[in-house]
Short mmCIF file of N, CA and C in Angstrom, two decimals:
data_model
loop_
_atom_site.label_atom_id
_atom_site.label_comp_id
_atom_site.label_asym_id
_atom_site.label_seq_id
_atom_site.Cartn_x
_atom_site.Cartn_y
_atom_site.Cartn_z
N MET A 234 -96.82 33.23 -52.31
CA MET A 234 -97.49 34.51 -52.35
C MET A 234 -96.51 35.56 -52.87
N TYR A 235 -97.00 36.47 -53.67
CA TYR A 235 -96.17 37.52 -54.26
C TYR A 235 -95.80 38.55 -53.20
N ASP A 236 -94.52 38.87 -53.12
CA ASP A 236 -94.03 39.91 -52.22
C ASP A 236 -93.46 41.03 -53.08
N PRO A 237 -94.09 42.20 -53.13
CA PRO A 237 -93.61 43.28 -54.00
C PRO A 237 -92.28 43.90 -53.55
N ASP A 238 -91.90 43.66 -52.30
CA ASP A 238 -90.66 44.23 -51.77
C ASP A 238 -89.94 43.20 -50.90
N PRO A 239 -89.42 42.11 -51.54
CA PRO A 239 -88.76 41.08 -50.74
C PRO A 239 -87.46 41.61 -50.13
N PRO A 240 -87.04 41.03 -49.02
CA PRO A 240 -85.80 41.48 -48.39
C PRO A 240 -84.58 41.00 -49.19
N PHE A 241 -83.50 41.76 -49.08
CA PHE A 241 -82.23 41.31 -49.63
C PHE A 241 -81.72 40.19 -48.74
N ARG A 242 -80.98 39.25 -49.34
CA ARG A 242 -80.39 38.17 -48.54
C ARG A 242 -79.04 37.79 -49.13
N GLN A 243 -78.24 37.14 -48.33
CA GLN A 243 -76.93 36.68 -48.76
C GLN A 243 -77.08 35.65 -49.88
N VAL A 244 -76.17 35.71 -50.84
CA VAL A 244 -76.14 34.70 -51.89
C VAL A 244 -75.21 33.60 -51.41
N ARG A 245 -75.71 32.39 -51.39
CA ARG A 245 -74.89 31.26 -50.92
C ARG A 245 -74.87 30.17 -51.97
N ARG A 246 -73.76 29.47 -52.03
CA ARG A 246 -73.57 28.40 -53.01
C ARG A 246 -72.97 27.19 -52.30
N PRO A 247 -73.76 26.47 -51.53
CA PRO A 247 -73.22 25.25 -50.90
C PRO A 247 -72.74 24.28 -51.98
N ASP A 248 -71.53 23.81 -51.85
CA ASP A 248 -70.94 22.87 -52.81
C ASP A 248 -70.93 23.40 -54.24
N GLY A 249 -70.98 24.73 -54.42
CA GLY A 249 -70.90 25.33 -55.75
C GLY A 249 -72.24 25.53 -56.44
N TYR A 250 -73.35 25.19 -55.79
CA TYR A 250 -74.68 25.28 -56.41
C TYR A 250 -75.60 26.18 -55.60
N LEU A 251 -76.42 26.96 -56.30
CA LEU A 251 -77.44 27.74 -55.63
C LEU A 251 -78.54 26.82 -55.11
N PRO A 252 -79.10 27.10 -53.93
CA PRO A 252 -80.26 26.33 -53.48
C PRO A 252 -81.44 26.57 -54.44
N LEU A 253 -82.31 25.59 -54.55
CA LEU A 253 -83.45 25.71 -55.48
C LEU A 253 -84.31 26.93 -55.20
N GLU A 254 -84.44 27.32 -53.93
CA GLU A 254 -85.26 28.49 -53.61
C GLU A 254 -84.63 29.80 -54.10
N ASP A 255 -83.38 29.75 -54.55
CA ASP A 255 -82.70 30.93 -55.08
C ASP A 255 -82.71 30.97 -56.61
N LEU A 256 -83.65 30.24 -57.22
CA LEU A 256 -83.77 30.21 -58.69
C LEU A 256 -85.17 30.66 -59.09
N GLY A 257 -85.23 31.63 -60.03
CA GLY A 257 -86.48 32.06 -60.60
C GLY A 257 -86.66 31.41 -61.97
N LEU A 258 -87.90 31.28 -62.42
CA LEU A 258 -88.21 30.64 -63.69
C LEU A 258 -88.79 31.66 -64.66
N ILE A 259 -88.24 31.68 -65.88
CA ILE A 259 -88.81 32.47 -66.96
C ILE A 259 -89.10 31.52 -68.11
N GLY A 260 -90.09 31.84 -68.94
CA GLY A 260 -90.42 30.96 -70.05
C GLY A 260 -91.21 31.68 -71.12
N ASP A 261 -91.34 31.00 -72.27
CA ASP A 261 -92.08 31.58 -73.39
C ASP A 261 -93.10 30.61 -73.99
N GLY A 262 -93.38 29.52 -73.30
CA GLY A 262 -94.32 28.54 -73.82
C GLY A 262 -93.67 27.47 -74.66
N THR A 263 -92.44 27.68 -75.07
CA THR A 263 -91.70 26.70 -75.86
C THR A 263 -90.49 26.19 -75.09
N THR A 264 -89.89 27.06 -74.30
CA THR A 264 -88.74 26.70 -73.49
C THR A 264 -88.76 27.52 -72.20
N ALA A 265 -87.79 27.26 -71.35
CA ALA A 265 -87.70 27.97 -70.07
C ALA A 265 -86.24 28.09 -69.66
N ALA A 266 -86.00 28.99 -68.74
CA ALA A 266 -84.66 29.16 -68.17
C ALA A 266 -84.81 29.40 -66.68
N LEU A 267 -83.80 29.00 -65.93
CA LEU A 267 -83.73 29.30 -64.51
C LEU A 267 -82.73 30.43 -64.31
N VAL A 268 -83.12 31.42 -63.51
CA VAL A 268 -82.28 32.59 -63.24
C VAL A 268 -81.94 32.59 -61.76
N GLY A 269 -80.64 32.58 -61.47
CA GLY A 269 -80.18 32.52 -60.09
C GLY A 269 -80.19 33.87 -59.40
N LEU A 270 -80.27 33.81 -58.09
CA LEU A 270 -80.22 35.00 -57.25
C LEU A 270 -78.92 35.76 -57.44
N ASP A 271 -77.90 35.11 -57.98
CA ASP A 271 -76.60 35.74 -58.22
C ASP A 271 -76.45 36.30 -59.63
N GLY A 272 -77.52 36.30 -60.44
CA GLY A 272 -77.46 36.82 -61.80
C GLY A 272 -77.04 35.81 -62.84
N THR A 273 -76.95 34.56 -62.47
CA THR A 273 -76.53 33.48 -63.36
C THR A 273 -77.75 32.76 -63.95
N ILE A 274 -77.67 32.40 -65.22
CA ILE A 274 -78.63 31.46 -65.80
C ILE A 274 -77.91 30.12 -65.87
N PRO A 275 -78.21 29.21 -64.92
CA PRO A 275 -77.54 27.92 -64.90
C PRO A 275 -78.28 26.81 -65.65
N TRP A 276 -79.46 27.13 -66.22
CA TRP A 276 -80.22 26.11 -66.95
C TRP A 276 -81.06 26.76 -68.03
N MET A 277 -80.87 26.29 -69.26
CA MET A 277 -81.71 26.74 -70.37
C MET A 277 -81.56 25.77 -71.53
N CYS A 278 -82.69 25.27 -71.99
CA CYS A 278 -82.73 24.40 -73.17
C CYS A 278 -83.22 25.23 -74.35
N LEU A 279 -82.57 25.05 -75.49
CA LEU A 279 -82.96 25.78 -76.70
C LEU A 279 -83.00 24.83 -77.88
N PRO A 280 -83.95 24.93 -78.77
CA PRO A 280 -85.01 25.93 -78.80
C PRO A 280 -86.29 25.50 -78.09
N ARG A 281 -86.31 24.26 -77.54
CA ARG A 281 -87.53 23.73 -76.90
C ARG A 281 -87.20 23.15 -75.53
N PHE A 282 -88.25 22.88 -74.74
CA PHE A 282 -88.08 22.26 -73.43
C PHE A 282 -87.31 20.94 -73.51
N ASP A 283 -87.55 20.16 -74.58
CA ASP A 283 -86.94 18.84 -74.69
C ASP A 283 -85.63 18.84 -75.47
N SER A 284 -85.07 20.02 -75.76
CA SER A 284 -83.77 20.13 -76.43
C SER A 284 -82.65 19.93 -75.41
N ASP A 285 -81.46 19.64 -75.93
CA ASP A 285 -80.30 19.57 -75.05
C ASP A 285 -80.10 20.93 -74.40
N PRO A 286 -79.69 20.95 -73.12
CA PRO A 286 -79.45 22.24 -72.48
C PRO A 286 -78.21 22.94 -73.05
N VAL A 287 -78.35 24.22 -73.29
CA VAL A 287 -77.21 25.04 -73.70
C VAL A 287 -76.42 25.45 -72.46
N PHE A 288 -77.15 25.77 -71.40
CA PHE A 288 -76.54 26.06 -70.10
C PHE A 288 -77.07 25.03 -69.12
N CYS A 289 -76.18 24.25 -68.52
CA CYS A 289 -76.66 23.27 -67.52
C CYS A 289 -75.74 23.23 -66.30
N GLY A 290 -75.33 24.41 -65.85
CA GLY A 290 -74.56 24.53 -64.62
C GLY A 290 -75.35 24.08 -63.41
N LEU A 291 -76.66 23.93 -63.56
CA LEU A 291 -77.50 23.42 -62.49
C LEU A 291 -77.08 21.99 -62.12
N LEU A 292 -76.60 21.24 -63.11
CA LEU A 292 -76.19 19.86 -62.88
C LEU A 292 -74.68 19.70 -62.69
N ASP A 293 -73.90 20.56 -63.33
CA ASP A 293 -72.44 20.50 -63.23
C ASP A 293 -71.89 21.92 -63.27
N HIS A 294 -71.66 22.50 -62.09
CA HIS A 294 -71.26 23.91 -62.04
C HIS A 294 -69.90 24.16 -62.67
N ALA A 295 -69.05 23.15 -62.76
CA ALA A 295 -67.71 23.33 -63.33
C ALA A 295 -67.70 23.26 -64.86
N ARG A 296 -68.52 22.36 -65.46
CA ARG A 296 -68.48 22.17 -66.91
C ARG A 296 -69.82 22.34 -67.61
N GLY A 297 -70.87 22.62 -66.86
CA GLY A 297 -72.21 22.66 -67.44
C GLY A 297 -72.55 23.92 -68.20
N GLY A 298 -71.81 24.99 -67.96
CA GLY A 298 -72.07 26.24 -68.66
C GLY A 298 -73.05 27.12 -67.92
N HIS A 299 -73.02 28.40 -68.27
CA HIS A 299 -73.87 29.39 -67.63
C HIS A 299 -73.83 30.69 -68.44
N PHE A 300 -74.76 31.57 -68.13
CA PHE A 300 -74.76 32.93 -68.67
C PHE A 300 -74.92 33.84 -67.46
N THR A 301 -73.86 34.54 -67.12
CA THR A 301 -73.82 35.32 -65.89
C THR A 301 -73.71 36.81 -66.16
N VAL A 302 -74.54 37.57 -65.47
CA VAL A 302 -74.44 39.03 -65.42
C VAL A 302 -74.54 39.37 -63.94
N THR A 303 -73.42 39.79 -63.34
CA THR A 303 -73.41 40.05 -61.90
C THR A 303 -72.36 41.12 -61.59
N PRO A 304 -72.57 41.88 -60.53
CA PRO A 304 -71.55 42.86 -60.17
C PRO A 304 -70.36 42.20 -59.48
N GLU A 305 -69.19 42.83 -59.63
CA GLU A 305 -68.04 42.37 -58.85
C GLU A 305 -68.34 42.62 -57.38
N ASN A 306 -67.83 41.75 -56.53
CA ASN A 306 -68.01 41.86 -55.07
C ASN A 306 -69.48 41.86 -54.65
N LEU A 307 -70.24 40.91 -55.19
CA LEU A 307 -71.66 40.77 -54.84
C LEU A 307 -71.80 40.51 -53.35
N ARG A 308 -72.66 41.28 -52.69
CA ARG A 308 -72.90 41.12 -51.25
C ARG A 308 -74.23 40.44 -50.95
N GLU A 309 -75.29 40.92 -51.61
CA GLU A 309 -76.62 40.39 -51.33
C GLU A 309 -77.52 40.66 -52.54
N ALA A 310 -78.66 39.95 -52.56
CA ALA A 310 -79.55 40.08 -53.72
C ALA A 310 -80.97 39.74 -53.32
N ARG A 311 -81.88 40.03 -54.24
CA ARG A 311 -83.29 39.65 -54.09
C ARG A 311 -83.90 39.52 -55.47
N GLN A 312 -85.00 38.76 -55.56
CA GLN A 312 -85.72 38.57 -56.83
C GLN A 312 -87.20 38.79 -56.62
N ARG A 313 -87.84 39.29 -57.68
CA ARG A 313 -89.30 39.42 -57.69
C ARG A 313 -89.77 39.46 -59.14
N TYR A 314 -91.00 39.02 -59.35
CA TYR A 314 -91.61 39.08 -60.68
C TYR A 314 -92.38 40.38 -60.84
N GLU A 315 -92.36 40.89 -62.06
CA GLU A 315 -93.25 42.00 -62.40
C GLU A 315 -94.66 41.44 -62.27
N PRO A 316 -95.57 42.12 -61.55
CA PRO A 316 -96.92 41.55 -61.33
C PRO A 316 -97.60 41.13 -62.64
N ASP A 317 -98.21 39.95 -62.59
CA ASP A 317 -98.99 39.39 -63.68
C ASP A 317 -98.20 39.17 -64.96
N THR A 318 -96.88 38.92 -64.84
CA THR A 318 -96.04 38.64 -66.00
C THR A 318 -95.05 37.54 -65.65
N GLY A 319 -94.28 37.12 -66.65
CA GLY A 319 -93.18 36.20 -66.45
C GLY A 319 -91.84 36.93 -66.45
N VAL A 320 -91.87 38.24 -66.23
CA VAL A 320 -90.66 39.06 -66.22
C VAL A 320 -90.08 39.05 -64.81
N LEU A 321 -88.80 38.67 -64.72
CA LEU A 321 -88.15 38.52 -63.42
C LEU A 321 -87.11 39.62 -63.21
N HIS A 322 -87.18 40.28 -62.05
CA HIS A 322 -86.20 41.29 -61.67
C HIS A 322 -85.29 40.71 -60.58
N THR A 323 -83.99 40.80 -60.80
CA THR A 323 -83.02 40.40 -59.79
C THR A 323 -82.21 41.64 -59.45
N GLU A 324 -82.25 42.06 -58.20
CA GLU A 324 -81.47 43.20 -57.75
C GLU A 324 -80.27 42.69 -56.99
N LEU A 325 -79.10 43.18 -57.40
CA LEU A 325 -77.83 42.69 -56.87
C LEU A 325 -77.05 43.87 -56.27
N ARG A 326 -76.70 43.75 -54.99
CA ARG A 326 -75.98 44.81 -54.30
C ARG A 326 -74.51 44.40 -54.13
N SER A 327 -73.62 45.32 -54.54
CA SER A 327 -72.18 45.10 -54.37
C SER A 327 -71.66 46.12 -53.36
N ASP A 328 -70.35 46.15 -53.17
CA ASP A 328 -69.73 47.12 -52.27
C ASP A 328 -69.90 48.54 -52.78
N THR A 329 -70.10 48.72 -54.10
CA THR A 329 -70.10 50.06 -54.68
C THR A 329 -71.44 50.51 -55.24
N GLY A 330 -72.45 49.65 -55.26
CA GLY A 330 -73.74 50.07 -55.82
C GLY A 330 -74.75 48.95 -55.93
N LEU A 331 -75.81 49.25 -56.65
CA LEU A 331 -76.94 48.34 -56.81
C LEU A 331 -77.35 48.30 -58.28
N VAL A 332 -77.53 47.09 -58.84
CA VAL A 332 -78.00 46.93 -60.21
C VAL A 332 -79.25 46.07 -60.22
N ARG A 333 -80.06 46.27 -61.25
CA ARG A 333 -81.22 45.41 -61.48
C ARG A 333 -81.03 44.72 -62.82
N VAL A 334 -81.08 43.38 -62.80
CA VAL A 334 -81.06 42.59 -64.03
C VAL A 334 -82.50 42.14 -64.26
N THR A 335 -83.05 42.49 -65.40
CA THR A 335 -84.41 42.09 -65.75
C THR A 335 -84.32 41.03 -66.84
N ASP A 336 -84.96 39.88 -66.59
CA ASP A 336 -84.90 38.74 -67.51
C ASP A 336 -86.29 38.34 -67.97
N ALA A 337 -86.37 38.00 -69.26
CA ALA A 337 -87.62 37.47 -69.83
C ALA A 337 -87.28 36.70 -71.09
N LEU A 338 -88.10 35.71 -71.39
CA LEU A 338 -88.06 35.06 -72.70
C LEU A 338 -89.22 35.66 -73.47
N ALA A 339 -88.89 36.41 -74.52
CA ALA A 339 -89.89 37.15 -75.28
C ALA A 339 -90.76 36.20 -76.09
N LEU A 340 -92.05 36.45 -76.05
CA LEU A 340 -92.98 35.65 -76.86
C LEU A 340 -92.84 36.06 -78.32
N ARG A 341 -92.86 35.06 -79.17
CA ARG A 341 -92.79 35.32 -80.60
C ARG A 341 -94.15 35.77 -81.12
N SER A 342 -94.14 36.51 -82.19
CA SER A 342 -95.37 36.95 -82.81
C SER A 342 -96.22 35.73 -83.17
N GLY A 343 -97.45 35.74 -82.77
CA GLY A 343 -98.35 34.64 -83.07
C GLY A 343 -98.19 33.44 -82.17
N ALA A 344 -97.44 33.56 -81.08
CA ALA A 344 -97.24 32.43 -80.17
C ALA A 344 -98.58 31.99 -79.59
N ASP A 345 -98.80 30.69 -79.55
CA ASP A 345 -100.03 30.13 -79.02
C ASP A 345 -99.65 29.31 -77.80
N LEU A 346 -99.93 29.84 -76.61
CA LEU A 346 -99.53 29.16 -75.38
C LEU A 346 -100.45 28.01 -75.01
N SER A 347 -101.54 27.83 -75.75
CA SER A 347 -102.48 26.76 -75.43
C SER A 347 -102.17 25.47 -76.18
N ASP A 348 -101.21 25.49 -77.08
CA ASP A 348 -100.92 24.33 -77.89
C ASP A 348 -99.42 24.21 -78.09
N ASP A 349 -98.96 23.07 -78.56
CA ASP A 349 -97.54 22.86 -78.83
C ASP A 349 -97.24 23.41 -80.22
N ALA A 350 -97.10 24.73 -80.29
CA ALA A 350 -96.85 25.39 -81.57
C ALA A 350 -95.38 25.23 -81.95
N PRO A 351 -95.09 25.17 -83.24
CA PRO A 351 -93.70 25.06 -83.65
C PRO A 351 -92.90 26.28 -83.20
N SER A 352 -91.66 26.02 -82.81
CA SER A 352 -90.84 27.12 -82.31
C SER A 352 -90.25 27.91 -83.46
N GLY A 353 -90.18 29.19 -83.27
CA GLY A 353 -89.52 30.08 -84.21
C GLY A 353 -88.29 30.65 -83.51
N ARG A 354 -87.97 31.83 -83.82
CA ARG A 354 -86.83 32.46 -83.19
C ARG A 354 -87.21 32.86 -81.77
N GLY A 355 -86.47 32.39 -80.80
CA GLY A 355 -86.70 32.75 -79.42
C GLY A 355 -85.72 33.84 -79.00
N GLU A 356 -86.12 34.64 -78.02
CA GLU A 356 -85.24 35.68 -77.54
C GLU A 356 -85.21 35.71 -76.03
N LEU A 357 -84.03 35.54 -75.50
CA LEU A 357 -83.78 35.77 -74.08
C LEU A 357 -83.37 37.24 -73.97
N VAL A 358 -84.11 38.00 -73.21
CA VAL A 358 -83.80 39.42 -73.03
C VAL A 358 -83.29 39.61 -71.61
N ARG A 359 -82.05 40.13 -71.52
CA ARG A 359 -81.44 40.45 -70.22
C ARG A 359 -81.09 41.93 -70.26
N SER A 360 -81.71 42.69 -69.40
CA SER A 360 -81.48 44.13 -69.35
C SER A 360 -80.88 44.47 -67.99
N VAL A 361 -79.86 45.33 -67.99
CA VAL A 361 -79.18 45.70 -66.74
C VAL A 361 -79.29 47.20 -66.56
N LEU A 362 -79.69 47.60 -65.35
CA LEU A 362 -79.82 49.01 -65.02
C LEU A 362 -79.13 49.26 -63.68
N VAL A 363 -78.25 50.25 -63.65
CA VAL A 363 -77.60 50.63 -62.40
C VAL A 363 -78.57 51.52 -61.63
N LEU A 364 -78.94 51.10 -60.41
CA LEU A 364 -79.89 51.85 -59.60
C LEU A 364 -79.20 52.80 -58.63
N GLU A 365 -78.01 52.42 -58.14
CA GLU A 365 -77.26 53.24 -57.18
C GLU A 365 -75.78 53.05 -57.42
N GLY A 366 -75.02 54.12 -57.24
CA GLY A 366 -73.56 54.04 -57.25
C GLY A 366 -72.96 53.76 -58.61
N ARG A 367 -71.76 53.21 -58.57
CA ARG A 367 -71.02 52.80 -59.77
C ARG A 367 -70.71 51.32 -59.61
N VAL A 368 -71.04 50.55 -60.62
CA VAL A 368 -70.91 49.09 -60.52
C VAL A 368 -70.13 48.56 -61.70
N ARG A 369 -69.14 47.75 -61.41
CA ARG A 369 -68.40 47.04 -62.45
C ARG A 369 -69.02 45.66 -62.59
N LEU A 370 -69.48 45.35 -63.81
CA LEU A 370 -70.18 44.08 -64.05
C LEU A 370 -69.24 43.01 -64.59
N LYS A 371 -69.53 41.78 -64.22
CA LYS A 371 -68.89 40.61 -64.80
C LYS A 371 -69.95 39.95 -65.68
N VAL A 372 -69.64 39.81 -66.98
CA VAL A 372 -70.56 39.17 -67.92
C VAL A 372 -69.84 37.99 -68.55
N GLU A 373 -70.41 36.80 -68.41
CA GLU A 373 -69.83 35.59 -69.00
C GLU A 373 -70.93 34.78 -69.67
N MET A 374 -70.69 34.37 -70.92
CA MET A 374 -71.58 33.45 -71.61
C MET A 374 -70.73 32.23 -71.96
N GLU A 375 -71.00 31.15 -71.27
CA GLU A 375 -70.20 29.93 -71.42
C GLU A 375 -71.14 28.74 -71.64
N PRO A 376 -71.51 28.45 -72.90
CA PRO A 376 -72.39 27.31 -73.16
C PRO A 376 -71.73 25.98 -72.78
N ARG A 377 -72.55 25.00 -72.49
CA ARG A 377 -72.06 23.66 -72.15
C ARG A 377 -71.24 23.10 -73.31
N GLY A 378 -70.07 22.59 -72.99
CA GLY A 378 -69.23 21.98 -74.01
C GLY A 378 -68.41 22.98 -74.81
N GLY A 379 -68.45 24.25 -74.43
CA GLY A 379 -67.67 25.26 -75.14
C GLY A 379 -68.43 25.86 -76.29
N ALA A 380 -67.80 26.81 -76.95
CA ALA A 380 -68.45 27.51 -78.05
C ALA A 380 -67.41 28.19 -78.91
N ASP A 381 -67.87 28.55 -80.09
CA ASP A 381 -67.07 29.33 -81.03
C ASP A 381 -67.72 30.71 -81.09
N ALA A 382 -66.95 31.77 -80.83
CA ALA A 382 -67.50 33.12 -80.83
C ALA A 382 -66.89 33.95 -81.95
N HIS A 383 -67.72 34.78 -82.58
CA HIS A 383 -67.30 35.66 -83.66
C HIS A 383 -67.83 37.05 -83.41
N GLN A 384 -66.98 38.04 -83.58
CA GLN A 384 -67.39 39.44 -83.46
C GLN A 384 -68.26 39.80 -84.65
N LEU A 385 -69.39 40.42 -84.40
CA LEU A 385 -70.28 40.94 -85.44
C LEU A 385 -70.40 42.44 -85.25
N TYR A 386 -70.84 43.11 -86.28
CA TYR A 386 -71.03 44.56 -86.18
C TYR A 386 -71.97 44.89 -85.04
N SER A 387 -73.03 44.11 -84.87
CA SER A 387 -74.05 44.40 -83.87
C SER A 387 -73.82 43.67 -82.54
N GLY A 388 -72.68 43.04 -82.36
CA GLY A 388 -72.42 42.35 -81.10
C GLY A 388 -71.54 41.14 -81.28
N LEU A 389 -71.92 40.08 -80.63
CA LEU A 389 -71.13 38.85 -80.63
C LEU A 389 -72.04 37.68 -80.97
N GLU A 390 -71.59 36.82 -81.88
CA GLU A 390 -72.33 35.60 -82.21
C GLU A 390 -71.61 34.43 -81.57
N VAL A 391 -72.36 33.62 -80.85
CA VAL A 391 -71.81 32.45 -80.16
C VAL A 391 -72.50 31.21 -80.71
N ARG A 392 -71.70 30.25 -81.16
CA ARG A 392 -72.24 28.98 -81.66
C ARG A 392 -71.83 27.87 -80.69
N PRO A 393 -72.78 27.39 -79.88
CA PRO A 393 -72.45 26.33 -78.92
C PRO A 393 -71.96 25.07 -79.63
N ALA A 394 -70.88 24.46 -79.11
CA ALA A 394 -70.27 23.29 -79.72
C ALA A 394 -71.23 22.09 -79.75
N ARG A 395 -72.06 21.94 -78.72
CA ARG A 395 -72.93 20.77 -78.62
C ARG A 395 -74.28 20.94 -79.29
N SER A 396 -74.57 22.11 -79.83
CA SER A 396 -75.88 22.39 -80.42
C SER A 396 -75.71 22.87 -81.85
N GLU A 397 -75.49 21.93 -82.73
CA GLU A 397 -75.26 22.26 -84.14
C GLU A 397 -76.45 23.04 -84.71
N GLY A 398 -76.16 24.12 -85.39
CA GLY A 398 -77.20 24.93 -86.01
C GLY A 398 -77.77 26.01 -85.10
N LEU A 399 -77.46 25.97 -83.82
CA LEU A 399 -77.96 26.98 -82.89
C LEU A 399 -76.98 28.15 -82.84
N ARG A 400 -77.50 29.35 -82.98
CA ARG A 400 -76.67 30.55 -82.92
C ARG A 400 -77.22 31.46 -81.84
N LEU A 401 -76.35 31.90 -80.96
CA LEU A 401 -76.72 32.87 -79.92
C LEU A 401 -76.10 34.20 -80.31
N HIS A 402 -76.83 35.26 -80.08
CA HIS A 402 -76.35 36.59 -80.41
C HIS A 402 -76.43 37.46 -79.17
N SER A 403 -75.34 38.11 -78.85
CA SER A 403 -75.29 38.99 -77.69
C SER A 403 -74.99 40.40 -78.16
N ALA A 404 -75.77 41.37 -77.69
CA ALA A 404 -75.56 42.76 -78.06
C ALA A 404 -75.63 43.62 -76.81
N SER A 405 -74.92 44.73 -76.83
CA SER A 405 -74.89 45.64 -75.70
C SER A 405 -75.02 47.07 -76.21
N CYS A 406 -75.79 47.88 -75.48
CA CYS A 406 -75.91 49.29 -75.86
C CYS A 406 -75.03 50.16 -74.97
N GLY A 407 -74.33 49.54 -74.04
CA GLY A 407 -73.43 50.27 -73.15
C GLY A 407 -71.99 49.93 -73.45
N PRO A 408 -71.06 50.52 -72.73
CA PRO A 408 -69.65 50.21 -72.95
C PRO A 408 -69.34 48.77 -72.59
N THR A 409 -68.43 48.16 -73.33
CA THR A 409 -68.06 46.76 -73.07
C THR A 409 -66.65 46.66 -72.58
#
């Protein structure tokens, strides 16, 4: 059942892994990602559900890779979906403030969710908003098997070592 105002709770990682109940699911009809209560994406296959995972820290937290956006000194967090959407909000409280990370896999123009349509360019959108205080963020993009990163005018291009031909692009409108 949907809870519009879930309680904050401690983030725990028994044996280095988040419990399954601490993972939210986002998708676009072609692929999906799991978003952790701690701001980590530990699982995402690109460009399709049946592709090799780019991030698979869900299976191997030490070498599987992840995409993390979290405040330093995380104390507690909560997750909820925007009503009637696949947009997931994760609110993370640190010693100095509160941030909201909003995650979604954007639907491509002309996407047909009723059929296995060919995949085009997919977009993982991660937006961060400081709700209270001053927060220092830790941002890490570490694809499985490593990656080659290049500075671009509009951000950073990351080419995962295990996914030939796949290019990830990261951009920020705030200070880095």
